[in-house]
Coordinates of C-alpha atoms in Angstrom, one line a residue:
M1 CA 49.2 4.4 12.0
I2 CA 46.1 6.1 10.7
P3 CA 46.0 9.9 11.6
M4 CA 43.3 10.7 14.0
S5 CA 42.2 13.6 11.8
L6 CA 41.0 11.0 9.3
L7 CA 38.8 9.3 11.9
S8 CA 35.8 11.4 10.8
S9 CA 33.0 12.1 13.3
R10 CA 30.5 11.2 10.6
S11 CA 30.8 7.6 11.5
P12 CA 30.2 5.9 14.9
L13 CA 33.3 3.8 14.3
L14 CA 36.1 3.7 11.8
H15 CA 34.1 2.8 8.7
P16 CA 35.8 -0.2 7.0
I17 CA 35.5 1.4 3.6
A18 CA 36.9 4.7 4.8
A19 CA 39.7 2.9 6.5
A20 CA 40.5 1.0 3.3
L21 CA 40.6 4.2 1.3
V22 CA 43.2 5.6 3.7
L23 CA 45.3 2.5 3.6
A24 CA 45.1 2.6 -0.2
G25 CA 46.3 6.2 -0.2
L26 CA 43.0 7.7 -1.2
A27 CA 42.6 10.1 1.7
P28 CA 40.6 12.7 -0.2
L29 CA 37.8 10.1 -0.9
A30 CA 37.9 9.0 2.8
S31 CA 37.2 12.6 3.9
A32 CA 34.2 12.9 1.6
Q33 CA 30.7 11.6 2.4
T34 CA 31.0 8.3 4.1
P35 CA 30.2 5.5 1.6
P36 CA 27.2 3.4 2.4
D37 CA 27.4 0.1 4.3
A38 CA 24.8 -2.6 4.9
G39 CA 23.1 -0.7 7.6
T40 CA 22.9 2.5 5.6
I41 CA 21.5 0.8 2.5
L42 CA 19.0 -1.1 4.6
Q43 CA 17.8 2.2 6.1
Q44 CA 17.4 3.8 2.7
L45 CA 15.3 1.0 1.5
Q46 CA 12.6 1.3 4.2
P47 CA 10.5 4.1 2.6
A48 CA 10.4 2.1 -0.7
L49 CA 8.6 -0.9 0.9
P50 CA 5.0 -1.2 -0.6
A51 CA 2.1 -0.5 1.6
P52 CA -0.5 -3.3 2.3
P53 CA -3.4 -3.4 -0.2
A54 CA -5.8 -0.6 0.5
T55 CA -9.2 -1.5 2.0
S56 CA -12.6 0.0 1.0
A57 CA -14.8 1.9 3.4
P58 CA -18.0 0.0 4.4
S59 CA -21.3 1.3 3.2
L60 CA -24.2 1.6 5.6
K61 CA -27.8 2.0 4.6
L62 CA -30.5 3.1 7.1
E63 CA -34.1 2.2 6.5
P64 CA -36.0 4.2 9.2
R65 CA -39.4 3.0 10.4
A66 CA -42.3 4.9 8.8
E67 CA -44.0 7.3 11.1
S68 CA -47.6 8.4 10.9
A69 CA -48.3 12.1 10.9
L70 CA -49.8 13.7 14.0
P71 CA -53.3 15.1 13.7
Q72 CA -54.0 18.8 13.7
S73 CA -55.0 20.2 17.1
A74 CA -56.0 23.5 18.7
P75 CA -53.5 25.0 21.2
F76 CA -53.6 23.6 24.7
E77 CA -51.7 24.5 27.9
V78 CA -48.5 22.6 28.5
K79 CA -47.7 22.8 32.2
R80 CA -45.0 20.1 32.3
L81 CA -43.2 17.9 29.8
Q82 CA -42.6 14.4 31.1
I83 CA -39.8 12.4 29.4
T84 CA -39.9 8.6 29.6
G85 CA -38.1 5.6 28.0
N86 CA -34.6 7.0 28.2
T87 CA -31.8 4.9 29.6
V88 CA -28.7 6.4 27.9
F89 CA -29.0 10.0 29.1
A90 CA -30.3 11.3 32.4
T91 CA -33.9 12.6 32.3
E92 CA -32.7 16.0 33.7
S93 CA -30.3 16.4 30.7
L94 CA -33.0 15.8 28.2
H95 CA -35.6 17.9 30.1
E96 CA -33.3 20.9 29.8
L97 CA -33.7 20.8 26.0
V98 CA -37.4 21.5 26.2
A99 CA -38.0 23.0 29.7
G100 CA -38.2 26.5 28.3
E101 CA -41.5 25.8 26.5
E102 CA -43.4 24.7 29.7
G103 CA -46.2 27.0 30.8
K104 CA -47.1 27.9 27.2
S105 CA -50.0 27.0 24.9
L106 CA -48.9 24.8 22.1
T107 CA -50.4 22.8 19.3
L108 CA -49.6 19.1 18.9
A109 CA -47.3 19.9 16.0
Q110 CA -45.4 22.3 18.2
V111 CA -45.0 19.7 20.9
N112 CA -43.7 17.3 18.3
T113 CA -41.1 19.9 17.4
L114 CA -39.9 19.7 21.0
A115 CA -39.6 15.9 20.7
E116 CA -37.5 16.5 17.5
R117 CA -35.0 18.4 19.7
I118 CA -34.4 15.3 21.8
T119 CA -34.2 13.2 18.6
R120 CA -31.5 15.5 17.2
Y121 CA -29.6 15.4 20.5
Y122 CA -29.5 11.6 20.4
H123 CA -28.3 11.7 16.8
Q124 CA -25.6 14.3 17.6
Q125 CA -24.3 12.1 20.4
G126 CA -24.0 9.0 18.2
Y127 CA -27.3 7.2 18.4
P128 CA -28.5 7.4 14.8
L129 CA -31.8 5.5 15.1
A130 CA -33.0 6.8 18.5
R131 CA -36.1 9.0 18.3
A132 CA -38.5 10.9 20.6
I133 CA -42.2 10.7 19.8
I134 CA -45.5 11.9 21.2
P135 CA -47.4 8.7 22.0
A136 CA -51.2 8.5 22.0
Q137 CA -52.2 9.8 25.4
T138 CA -54.9 11.6 27.4
I139 CA -53.5 14.9 28.6
R140 CA -54.3 15.6 32.3
D141 CA -53.4 18.6 34.3
G142 CA -51.3 19.9 31.4
V143 CA -48.7 17.1 31.6
V144 CA -47.5 15.9 28.2
V145 CA -45.5 12.7 27.8
I146 CA -42.6 12.6 25.3
Q147 CA -41.5 9.0 24.9
V148 CA -37.9 8.2 23.9
V149 CA -37.4 5.1 21.8
E150 CA -33.8 4.1 22.0
A151 CA -33.4 1.9 19.0
R152 CA -31.9 -1.5 19.9
Y153 CA -30.5 -4.4 17.9
G154 CA -32.9 -7.1 16.9
Q155 CA -31.3 -9.8 14.7
V156 CA -27.8 -9.4 13.4
R157 CA -27.3 -11.4 10.2
L158 CA -24.1 -12.0 8.3
N159 CA -24.3 -12.9 4.6
N160 CA -20.8 -13.8 3.8
Q161 CA -19.9 -14.2 0.1
S162 CA -16.2 -13.5 0.5
A163 CA -13.2 -15.8 0.7
V164 CA -12.8 -15.4 4.5
R165 CA -14.2 -17.9 7.0
D166 CA -17.6 -17.1 8.4
S167 CA -16.4 -17.6 12.0
L168 CA -13.8 -14.9 11.8
L169 CA -16.2 -12.3 10.3
Q170 CA -19.0 -13.3 12.7
A171 CA -16.6 -12.7 15.6
T172 CA -16.1 -9.2 14.4
L173 CA -19.8 -8.6 14.7
D174 CA -20.1 -10.1 18.2
G175 CA -20.0 -6.7 19.7
L176 CA -23.4 -5.9 18.2
Q177 CA -25.5 -7.8 20.7
S178 CA -29.3 -8.3 20.3
G179 CA -31.0 -5.9 22.7
A180 CA -28.1 -3.4 23.0
V181 CA -28.8 0.2 22.1
I182 CA -27.6 1.0 18.6
E183 CA -24.7 3.4 18.9
D184 CA -22.5 4.9 16.1
D185 CA -19.1 4.2 17.6
A186 CA -19.7 0.5 18.2
L187 CA -21.5 0.0 14.9
N188 CA -18.8 1.8 12.9
R189 CA -16.0 0.0 14.7
S190 CA -17.4 -3.4 13.8
L191 CA -18.1 -2.5 10.2
L192 CA -14.7 -0.8 9.8
L193 CA -12.9 -3.8 11.3
L194 CA -14.7 -6.0 8.8
S195 CA -13.6 -3.7 5.9
D196 CA -10.0 -3.9 7.2
V197 CA -9.9 -7.6 6.5
P198 CA -7.9 -8.1 3.3
G199 CA -10.1 -8.8 0.3
V200 CA -13.4 -8.1 2.0
A201 CA -16.0 -5.5 0.9
V202 CA -18.7 -4.6 3.4
A203 CA -22.3 -3.3 2.9
A204 CA -24.7 -3.1 5.8
T205 CA -28.4 -2.4 6.1
L206 CA -30.3 -1.3 9.2
Q207 CA -34.0 -1.9 8.9
P208 CA -37.0 -2.0 11.3
G209 CA -37.1 -5.2 13.4
A210 CA -40.0 -7.3 14.5
S211 CA -40.6 -5.5 17.8
V212 CA -41.2 -1.8 18.4
G213 CA -37.9 0.1 18.7
S214 CA -35.7 -2.7 17.4
S215 CA -33.7 -2.7 14.2
D216 CA -32.2 -5.7 12.4
V217 CA -28.7 -5.5 10.9
T218 CA -27.9 -7.3 7.7
V219 CA -24.2 -7.3 6.8
N220 CA -23.2 -8.4 3.3
T221 CA -19.6 -9.2 2.7
T222 CA -18.2 -9.9 -0.8
T223 CA -14.8 -10.3 -2.3
N224 CA -13.1 -7.0 -2.8
P225 CA -10.8 -6.8 -5.8
T226 CA -7.4 -5.8 -4.5
T227 CA -4.1 -5.0 -6.0
L228 CA -2.2 -8.3 -6.4
G229 CA 1.1 -6.6 -7.0
T230 CA 3.2 -3.9 -8.6
V231 CA 6.3 -3.5 -10.8
A232 CA 8.3 -0.3 -10.8
L233 CA 11.3 1.3 -12.3
D234 CA 13.1 4.4 -10.7
N235 CA 16.4 6.1 -10.2
Y236 CA 16.3 6.1 -6.4
G237 CA 19.7 4.3 -6.1
N238 CA 23.1 6.0 -5.7
R239 CA 26.4 6.2 -7.5
Y240 CA 28.0 3.3 -5.5
I241 CA 25.3 0.7 -6.0
D242 CA 23.9 2.1 -9.3
R243 CA 21.1 4.5 -9.7
V244 CA 18.5 2.6 -11.7
R245 CA 16.4 0.2 -9.7
V246 CA 13.8 -2.4 -10.7
S247 CA 11.3 -3.6 -8.1
G248 CA 8.3 -5.9 -7.8
N249 CA 5.8 -6.8 -5.2
L250 CA 3.3 -9.6 -5.1
N251 CA 0.4 -10.1 -2.6
V252 CA -1.4 -13.3 -1.9
V253 CA -4.7 -12.4 -0.2
N254 CA -6.3 -14.8 2.3
P255 CA -4.3 -17.9 1.5
L256 CA -5.6 -19.5 4.7
R257 CA -9.0 -17.7 4.5
H258 CA -8.3 -16.0 7.8
G259 CA -7.8 -12.4 7.0
D260 CA -4.2 -13.1 6.2
L261 CA -1.8 -11.6 3.7
L262 CA 1.4 -13.1 2.2
S263 CA 3.6 -10.5 0.5
A264 CA 6.9 -10.8 -1.4
T265 CA 9.1 -7.9 -2.5
V266 CA 12.2 -7.8 -4.6
L267 CA 14.4 -4.8 -5.6
S268 CA 17.6 -4.8 -7.6
T269 CA 20.1 -2.4 -9.2
G270 CA 21.9 -5.3 -10.9
S271 CA 25.3 -6.3 -9.6
G272 CA 25.3 -3.3 -7.1
M273 CA 22.5 -4.3 -4.8
N274 CA 19.8 -7.0 -4.5
Y275 CA 17.1 -7.1 -1.9
G276 CA 14.2 -9.3 -1.0
R277 CA 11.5 -9.4 1.6
L278 CA 8.9 -12.0 2.5
S279 CA 6.2 -11.2 5.1
Y280 CA 3.1 -12.8 6.5
D281 CA 0.3 -11.1 8.5
I282 CA -2.8 -12.7 9.9
L283 CA -5.9 -11.6 11.7
V284 CA -6.2 -13.5 15.0
N285 CA -9.6 -12.4 16.4
G286 CA -12.7 -10.3 15.8
Q287 CA -11.2 -7.2 17.5
G288 CA -8.8 -6.4 14.7
T289 CA -5.6 -7.9 16.3
H290 CA -2.9 -8.9 13.9
V291 CA 0.3 -10.8 14.3
G292 CA 3.0 -11.2 11.6
T293 CA 6.5 -12.0 10.7
A294 CA 8.9 -11.0 8.0
Y295 CA 12.3 -11.9 6.7
S296 CA 14.5 -9.7 4.5
Y297 CA 17.9 -10.1 2.9
L298 CA 20.2 -7.6 1.3
R299 CA 23.4 -8.1 -0.7
Y300 CA 25.5 -5.2 -2.0
K301 CA 28.8 -4.5 -3.8
L302 CA 30.1 -0.9 -4.1
G303 CA 31.2 0.3 -7.5
S304 CA 32.2 3.6 -9.1
E305 CA 35.5 4.9 -7.7
L306 CA 35.3 2.3 -4.9
S307 CA 35.1 -0.8 -7.1
A308 CA 38.8 -1.6 -6.7
L309 CA 38.3 -2.1 -3.0
G310 CA 36.0 -5.0 -3.3
A311 CA 33.7 -3.5 -0.7
N312 CA 30.7 -5.7 -0.2
G313 CA 28.3 -7.0 2.4
T314 CA 25.0 -8.4 3.4
A315 CA 22.1 -7.6 5.8
S316 CA 19.3 -9.8 7.0
V317 CA 16.4 -8.9 9.2
V318 CA 13.9 -11.1 11.0
S319 CA 10.8 -9.4 12.4
L320 CA 7.9 -10.4 14.6
W321 CA 5.0 -8.1 15.5
G322 CA 1.6 -7.7 17.0
R323 CA -0.8 -4.9 16.1
H324 CA -4.1 -3.8 17.6
P325 CA -6.6 -1.0 16.9
L326 CA -7.2 1.0 20.0
L327 CA -9.6 3.3 18.3
R328 CA -11.3 2.6 15.0
S329 CA -13.8 5.1 13.6
R330 CA -14.6 7.1 10.5
E331 CA -13.1 10.3 11.9
A332 CA -10.1 9.0 13.9
N333 CA -8.0 5.9 14.4
V334 CA -5.3 4.8 16.8
Y335 CA -3.2 1.7 16.5
A336 CA -0.6 0.1 18.8
Q337 CA 2.2 -2.2 17.7
L338 CA 4.9 -4.2 19.4
Q339 CA 7.7 -5.5 17.2
L340 CA 10.9 -7.5 17.7
D341 CA 13.6 -7.1 15.1
G342 CA 16.8 -9.2 14.8
K343 CA 19.3 -7.6 12.4
R344 CA 22.6 -9.2 11.2
L345 CA 25.0 -7.0 9.3
H346 CA 28.2 -7.8 7.5
D347 CA 30.5 -5.3 5.8
H348 CA 33.7 -6.6 4.1
V349 CA 36.5 -4.8 2.2
D350 CA 38.4 -7.5 0.3
A351 CA 41.3 -5.3 -0.7
S352 CA 42.3 -4.8 2.9
A353 CA 40.6 -7.8 4.6
L354 CA 38.7 -5.4 6.9
R355 CA 35.5 -6.8 8.3
T356 CA 32.7 -5.3 10.4
D357 CA 30.3 -8.0 11.4
R358 CA 27.6 -7.3 14.0
H359 CA 24.0 -8.1 14.9
L360 CA 21.3 -6.1 16.7
L361 CA 18.2 -7.1 18.7
N362 CA 15.6 -4.4 18.9
W363 CA 12.2 -4.0 20.7
V364 CA 10.0 -1.4 19.0
M365 CA 6.8 0.0 20.6
S366 CA 4.8 2.4 18.5
L367 CA 1.5 4.3 18.3
N368 CA 0.2 5.6 15.1
G369 CA -3.1 7.1 13.9
D370 CA -5.0 9.6 11.8
I371 CA -7.7 12.2 12.1
R372 CA -10.0 13.4 9.4
D373 CA -11.8 16.8 9.5
N374 CA -13.7 19.3 7.4
L375 CA -11.4 22.3 7.8
L376 CA -11.6 24.3 4.5
A377 CA -11.9 21.7 1.8
G378 CA -11.3 18.8 4.2
G379 CA -8.1 17.3 5.5
I380 CA -6.4 14.4 7.1
S381 CA -3.6 14.3 9.7
I382 CA -1.4 11.3 10.1
W383 CA 1.0 10.8 13.1
S384 CA 3.2 8.2 14.6
L385 CA 5.4 7.9 17.7
G386 CA 7.9 5.1 18.2
W387 CA 10.4 4.0 20.9
T388 CA 13.2 1.5 20.2
S389 CA 15.2 -0.2 22.8
G390 CA 18.0 -2.2 21.3
R391 CA 21.4 -3.7 21.7
V392 CA 24.4 -4.0 19.3
F393 CA 26.7 -7.0 19.4
F394 CA 30.0 -7.2 17.4
D395 CA 30.8 -10.6 16.0
D396 CA 34.6 -10.0 15.3
A397 CA 37.1 -8.8 17.8
A398 CA 38.8 -6.2 15.5
A399 CA 35.6 -4.4 14.8
A400 CA 34.7 -4.4 18.5
S401 CA 38.1 -2.9 19.3
A402 CA 37.7 -0.2 16.7
D403 CA 34.3 0.6 18.0
A404 CA 35.5 0.8 21.6
A405 CA 38.1 3.4 20.5
A406 CA 35.7 5.4 18.4
G407 CA 31.9 5.7 18.4
Q408 CA 31.2 3.1 21.1
T409 CA 28.0 1.9 19.6
R410 CA 28.3 -1.5 21.2
G411 CA 25.8 -2.3 23.9
G412 CA 22.3 -0.9 24.6
F413 CA 20.7 2.1 23.0
A414 CA 17.3 3.8 22.9
K415 CA 15.8 6.1 20.4
W416 CA 12.5 8.0 19.7
N417 CA 11.0 8.5 16.3
A418 CA 8.1 10.9 15.6
N419 CA 6.3 11.7 12.4
F420 CA 3.4 14.1 11.6
S421 CA 1.9 14.8 8.2
R422 CA -1.1 16.8 7.1
L423 CA -2.8 16.9 3.8
Q424 CA -5.0 20.0 3.8
G425 CA -7.5 20.6 1.0
I426 CA -7.7 24.3 0.0
S427 CA -10.1 24.0 -2.9
P428 CA -11.4 21.2 -5.1
R429 CA -8.2 21.4 -7.1
D430 CA -5.6 22.5 -4.6
A431 CA -4.1 21.0 -1.4
V432 CA -1.1 21.6 0.9
Y433 CA 1.0 18.7 2.2
L434 CA 3.1 19.1 5.3
N435 CA 5.4 16.6 6.9
L436 CA 7.8 16.6 9.8
A437 CA 9.8 13.6 10.9
A438 CA 12.3 13.6 13.8
Q439 CA 14.6 11.2 15.7
W440 CA 16.4 11.4 19.0
S441 CA 18.8 8.9 20.5
D442 CA 20.5 8.5 23.9
S443 CA 23.8 7.3 22.4
N444 CA 25.8 6.8 19.2
L445 CA 23.9 4.5 16.9
D446 CA 24.9 1.9 14.4
S447 CA 24.4 2.9 10.8
A448 CA 21.3 0.7 10.6
E449 CA 19.6 2.9 13.2
K450 CA 20.5 6.3 12.1
M451 CA 18.1 8.6 10.3
T452 CA 19.1 9.7 6.7
A453 CA 18.5 13.0 4.9
G454 CA 18.7 13.4 1.1
G455 CA 16.9 11.6 -1.7
P456 CA 13.4 11.3 -3.0
Y457 CA 11.7 10.8 0.4
T458 CA 13.5 13.6 2.3
V459 CA 15.5 16.5 0.8
R460 CA 15.1 16.0 -2.9
A461 CA 17.8 18.5 -3.9
Y462 CA 20.5 16.1 -2.4
D463 CA 21.6 12.6 -3.3
I464 CA 20.1 9.8 -1.3
G465 CA 21.8 9.4 2.0
A466 CA 23.7 12.7 1.7
M467 CA 23.8 12.8 5.5
S468 CA 22.9 10.4 8.3
G469 CA 22.9 10.8 12.0
D470 CA 21.6 9.9 15.4
I471 CA 19.5 13.0 15.9
G472 CA 17.7 15.2 13.5
Y473 CA 14.6 16.2 11.6
V474 CA 13.3 16.4 8.1
G475 CA 10.5 18.7 7.0
T476 CA 8.5 19.2 3.8
V477 CA 6.0 21.7 2.6
E478 CA 4.3 20.8 -0.7
W479 CA 1.7 22.5 -2.9
R480 CA -0.4 20.1 -5.0
H481 CA -2.6 21.3 -7.9
E482 CA -4.9 18.9 -9.8
L483 CA -4.6 19.7 -13.6
G484 CA -7.4 17.3 -14.6
N485 CA -7.6 14.6 -17.2
A486 CA -5.4 15.0 -20.3
W487 CA -3.3 12.7 -22.5
S488 CA -4.8 9.5 -21.1
G489 CA -4.5 10.2 -17.4
Q490 CA -4.9 12.4 -14.4
W491 CA -2.2 15.0 -13.9
Q492 CA -1.0 16.7 -10.7
A493 CA 1.6 19.5 -10.5
I494 CA 3.6 20.0 -7.3
A495 CA 6.0 22.6 -5.9
F496 CA 7.9 21.9 -2.7
L497 CA 10.4 23.0 -0.1
D498 CA 12.4 20.4 1.9
S499 CA 14.7 21.0 4.8
A500 CA 16.6 18.8 7.3
Y501 CA 19.0 19.0 10.2
V502 CA 21.2 16.1 11.2
K503 CA 23.5 15.6 14.2
V504 CA 25.8 12.8 13.1
N505 CA 26.8 11.5 16.5
Q506 CA 24.9 11.9 19.7
R507 CA 28.3 11.9 21.6
Q508 CA 31.0 13.4 19.4
W509 CA 34.3 11.6 19.8
T510 CA 36.6 13.6 17.5
S511 CA 37.0 17.3 16.6
G512 CA 35.4 18.8 13.5
E513 CA 31.9 19.2 12.2
N514 CA 29.2 17.0 13.8
S515 CA 26.0 18.4 12.3
G516 CA 24.7 20.0 9.2
S517 CA 21.6 21.3 7.5
L518 CA 20.2 20.5 4.0
S519 CA 17.6 22.5 2.2
G520 CA 16.1 22.4 -1.3
A521 CA 13.2 23.5 -3.4
G522 CA 11.7 22.1 -6.6
V523 CA 8.8 21.2 -8.8
G524 CA 7.3 18.0 -10.1
M525 CA 4.5 16.2 -11.8
N526 CA 2.5 13.1 -10.9
W527 CA 0.5 11.1 -13.4
S528 CA -2.1 8.4 -12.9
G529 CA -3.0 6.6 -16.1
P530 CA -5.3 3.8 -17.2
D531 CA -4.9 0.2 -16.1
Q532 CA -3.2 1.4 -12.8
W533 CA -0.1 2.9 -14.5
R534 CA 1.6 5.7 -12.4
A535 CA 4.5 7.9 -12.9
S536 CA 6.2 10.9 -11.2
I537 CA 9.0 13.2 -11.9
S538 CA 10.6 15.9 -9.7
V539 CA 13.5 18.3 -10.1
A540 CA 15.0 20.1 -7.1
T541 CA 17.8 22.6 -6.5
R542 CA 19.8 23.3 -3.3
V543 CA 18.8 26.3 -1.2
G544 CA 21.7 27.7 0.9
A545 CA 25.2 26.3 1.2
R546 CA 26.0 22.6 1.0
P547 CA 27.2 21.4 4.5
S548 CA 30.8 20.2 4.6
L549 CA 29.7 16.8 5.8
A550 CA 27.8 16.1 2.5
A551 CA 29.8 15.1 -0.5
S552 CA 30.2 17.4 -3.5
Q553 CA 27.3 16.8 -5.9
P554 CA 25.4 18.6 -8.6
S555 CA 23.3 21.5 -7.4
V556 CA 20.2 20.2 -9.3
R557 CA 18.9 16.7 -9.0
G558 CA 16.0 14.9 -10.6
W559 CA 14.0 11.8 -9.5
V560 CA 11.8 9.6 -11.8
T561 CA 9.6 6.6 -11.1
L562 CA 7.2 4.5 -13.3
S563 CA 5.0 1.8 -11.9
K564 CA 2.3 -0.6 -12.9
A565 CA -0.1 -2.3 -10.5
F566 CA -2.1 -5.4 -11.4

């Protein structure tokens, strides 16, 4: 019988590999950091997935209507200023801007200055082409008319030279209706949604229309050169599946000419771990709504001191999602996403015939966005909030029994994930990067749902996956300094401090430690070279004591990556 003291609280159930170590008489290894399984390795791969190809911001050129200069005039008494032509703002609100000048003697030029106040107000409120003018008039009883010309759309033309179908791009411009008042938010949303279409570059021109107060919009779309793929080499693995990893990513942009993107990713450490993912995302309407699907597959075999156990396994994930921009502007964006994930996980230990086969079905609802501002040298804040409601099913009776006597992960669970990051410019060469990620769960989680701490994406002074748990946070503070161009590239120096707290099990089911903190500090260098070559290196050392739940490891750790985009 296995002693209860060896059923570590670090795992929601008796980890098959840890159990095999005990049965093999290797109890000291069993009481160290829990070796990775299919769920853990799958979690550690998520930050490495490549981002979709970046889109370019649309350009907008304004061609204002030429205005004739007002003639010189002698001062005349202005008893009342009468505002006409306005429909967007109440007359009372506009009149307050100029009412203080009533009862004075003014020249025509001074009255025009009052009209410019109203023009500026419209521009500040997001109506870039609206203007207030002094029309030709006969002034009677000291009443001066200020006419507001709220610019409206005339013709809206699309000149599409991209690979995307005209009908899809035209649907994105349908919100710009002829006769509607030209307003920044609606115009920018349409142009930004156009620029979000993969492989499309957008340039728009607003020019005077055929009728007074109208402006025609001409939108030119061309093919935007995008990154077709990347290849990379790094040491982001671990001692059980090998440290050196080779990865590649390939994007096929607009295969159906419908704002769609087909992506394939592969990642390998050789015999220790092989991973592949295929995804497809398509734009379904002119409002920026996307739907997509993905399939990924992972196979691993643990080596190092565990090679004699024959510990191996697989993981596969099928995902379906829908995504919609709730807010799309140059200063702030908010996106909503609903996703369904089906995960199937298999962990086997050949030496002891132990198996842990299970599958999960998760609904994930999330909001994410960003805000740009001009604080100091400018900055951007990025945030996300996600809620997962899932259920764990065991596919073999022995694993289900072990789970019932231990972590009790079987059945429904819920968890929250939150992330906030800030890149703050301090000067043209210096910036501070802040990041805080947190997770909370209502029950003990399967390894595929736990958050991990340690490695190049979290606490860089510790090995990848040094700790994992149901509840916790990871924080980073990083100073970035641009060194400029030298030796065929752009160089950036960084200094950082990482910290994390992890509670292993939400409901502890054995005695002993159930939480720990990791901290580290270090320096690094990033390089961007010609022909889309990139490299980075960082070295970090532990700050404070190593928690007992983390395996013994060197106090200094280094991370290196080299990539080439094409």
